[in-house]
Coordinates of N, CA, C and O in Angstrom, one line a residue:
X574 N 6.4 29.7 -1.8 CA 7.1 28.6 -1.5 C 6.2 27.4 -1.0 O 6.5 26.3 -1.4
X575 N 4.9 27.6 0.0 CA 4.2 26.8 -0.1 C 3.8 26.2 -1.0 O 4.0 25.0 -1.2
X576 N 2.9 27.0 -1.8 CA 2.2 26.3 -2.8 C 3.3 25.8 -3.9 O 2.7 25.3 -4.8
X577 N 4.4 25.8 -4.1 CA 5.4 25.0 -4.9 C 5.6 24.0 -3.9 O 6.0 23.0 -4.6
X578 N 5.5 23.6 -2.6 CA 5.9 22.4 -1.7 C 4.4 21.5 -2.2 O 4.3 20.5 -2.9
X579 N 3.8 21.9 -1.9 CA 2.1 21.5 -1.9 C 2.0 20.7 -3.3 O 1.5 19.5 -3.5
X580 N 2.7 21.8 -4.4 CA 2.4 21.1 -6.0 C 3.3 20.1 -5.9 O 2.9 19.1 -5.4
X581 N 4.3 20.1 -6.1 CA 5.4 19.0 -6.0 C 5.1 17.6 -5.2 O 5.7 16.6 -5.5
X582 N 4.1 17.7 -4.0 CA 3.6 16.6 -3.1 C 2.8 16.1 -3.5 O 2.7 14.9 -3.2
X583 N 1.7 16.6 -4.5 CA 0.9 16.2 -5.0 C 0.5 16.2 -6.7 O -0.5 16.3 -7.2
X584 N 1.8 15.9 -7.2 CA 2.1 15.3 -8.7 C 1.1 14.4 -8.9 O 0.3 14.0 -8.1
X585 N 1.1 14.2 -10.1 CA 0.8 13.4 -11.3 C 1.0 11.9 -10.7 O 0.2 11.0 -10.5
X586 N 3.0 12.1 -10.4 CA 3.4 10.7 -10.2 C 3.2 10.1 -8.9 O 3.0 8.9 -8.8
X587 N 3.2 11.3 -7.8 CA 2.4 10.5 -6.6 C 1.5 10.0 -5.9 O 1.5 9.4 -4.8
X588 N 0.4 10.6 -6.9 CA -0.7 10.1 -7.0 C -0.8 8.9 -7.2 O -1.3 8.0 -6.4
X589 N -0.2 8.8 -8.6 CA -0.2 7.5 -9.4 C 0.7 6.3 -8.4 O 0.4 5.1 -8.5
X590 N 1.4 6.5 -7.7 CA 2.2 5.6 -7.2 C 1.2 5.6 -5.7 O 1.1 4.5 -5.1
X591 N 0.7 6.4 -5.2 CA -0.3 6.5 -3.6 C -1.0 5.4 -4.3 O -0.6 4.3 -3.9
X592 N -2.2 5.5 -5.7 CA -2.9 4.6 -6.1 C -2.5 3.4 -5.8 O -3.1 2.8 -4.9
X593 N -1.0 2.7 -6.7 CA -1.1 1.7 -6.7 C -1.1 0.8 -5.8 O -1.7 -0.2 -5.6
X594 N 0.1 1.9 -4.9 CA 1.0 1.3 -2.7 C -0.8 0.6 -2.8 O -0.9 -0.6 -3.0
X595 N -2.2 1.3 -2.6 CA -3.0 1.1 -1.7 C -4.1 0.3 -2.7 O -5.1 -0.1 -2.1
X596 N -4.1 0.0 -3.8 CA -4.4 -1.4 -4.4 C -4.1 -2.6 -4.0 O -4.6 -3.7 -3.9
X597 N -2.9 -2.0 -3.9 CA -1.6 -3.5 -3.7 C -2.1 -3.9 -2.4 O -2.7 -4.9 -2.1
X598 N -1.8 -2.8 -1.5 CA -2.4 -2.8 -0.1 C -3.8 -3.6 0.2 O -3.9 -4.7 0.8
X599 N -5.1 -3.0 -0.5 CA -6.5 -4.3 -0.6 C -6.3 -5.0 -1.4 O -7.3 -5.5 -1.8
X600 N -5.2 -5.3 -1.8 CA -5.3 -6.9 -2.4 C -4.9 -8.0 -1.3 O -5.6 -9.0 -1.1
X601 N -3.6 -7.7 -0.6 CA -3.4 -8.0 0.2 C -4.1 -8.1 1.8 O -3.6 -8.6 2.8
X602 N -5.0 -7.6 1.5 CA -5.9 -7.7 3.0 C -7.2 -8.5 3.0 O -7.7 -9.0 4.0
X603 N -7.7 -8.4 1.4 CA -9.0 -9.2 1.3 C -8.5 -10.5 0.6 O -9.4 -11.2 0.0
X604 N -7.4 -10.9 0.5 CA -7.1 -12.1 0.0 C -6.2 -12.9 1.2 O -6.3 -14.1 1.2
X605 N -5.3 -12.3 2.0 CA -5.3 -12.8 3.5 C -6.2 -13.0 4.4 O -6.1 -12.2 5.3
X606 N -7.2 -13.8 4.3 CA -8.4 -14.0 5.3 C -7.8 -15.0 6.2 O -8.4 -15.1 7.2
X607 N -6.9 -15.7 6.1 CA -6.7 -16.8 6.9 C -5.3 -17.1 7.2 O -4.4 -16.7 6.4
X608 N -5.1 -17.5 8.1 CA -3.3 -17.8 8.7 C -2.9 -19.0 7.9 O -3.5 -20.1 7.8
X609 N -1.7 -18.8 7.2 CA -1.4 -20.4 6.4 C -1.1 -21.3 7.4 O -0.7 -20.8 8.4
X610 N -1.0 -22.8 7.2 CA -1.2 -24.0 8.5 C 0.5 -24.1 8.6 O 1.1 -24.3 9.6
X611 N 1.1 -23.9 7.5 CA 2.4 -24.0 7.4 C 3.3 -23.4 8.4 O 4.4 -24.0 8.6
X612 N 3.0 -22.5 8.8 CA 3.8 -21.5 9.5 C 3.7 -22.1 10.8 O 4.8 -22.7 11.0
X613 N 2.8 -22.2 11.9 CA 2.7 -23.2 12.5 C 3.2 -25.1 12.9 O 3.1 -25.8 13.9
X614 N 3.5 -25.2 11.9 CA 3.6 -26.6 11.6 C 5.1 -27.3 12.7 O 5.2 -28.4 13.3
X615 N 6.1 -26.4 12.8 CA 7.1 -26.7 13.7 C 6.8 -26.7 15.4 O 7.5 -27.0 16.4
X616 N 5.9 -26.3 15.3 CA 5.3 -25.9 17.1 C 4.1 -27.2 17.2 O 3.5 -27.4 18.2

């Protein structure tokens, strides 16, 4: 029963989908280097 929990957790497809979340994820971290001025702008 384990090792059917284990295989099932670690498919094909959620691999494929962990990959993307954590591309998506460094794209978003090395391309936010800076606070936009906008957000600020009412204070």
């Amino acid at each position: 029963m384990f090792k059917k929990l284990v295989a099932s957790i670690f498919s094909r497809e959620n691999m494929l989908a962990l990959a993307l979340a954590l591309i998506v994820l460094a794209l978003i971290v090395f391309t936010a280097d800076t606070t936009p001025n906008w957000i600020y702008q009412g204070f």
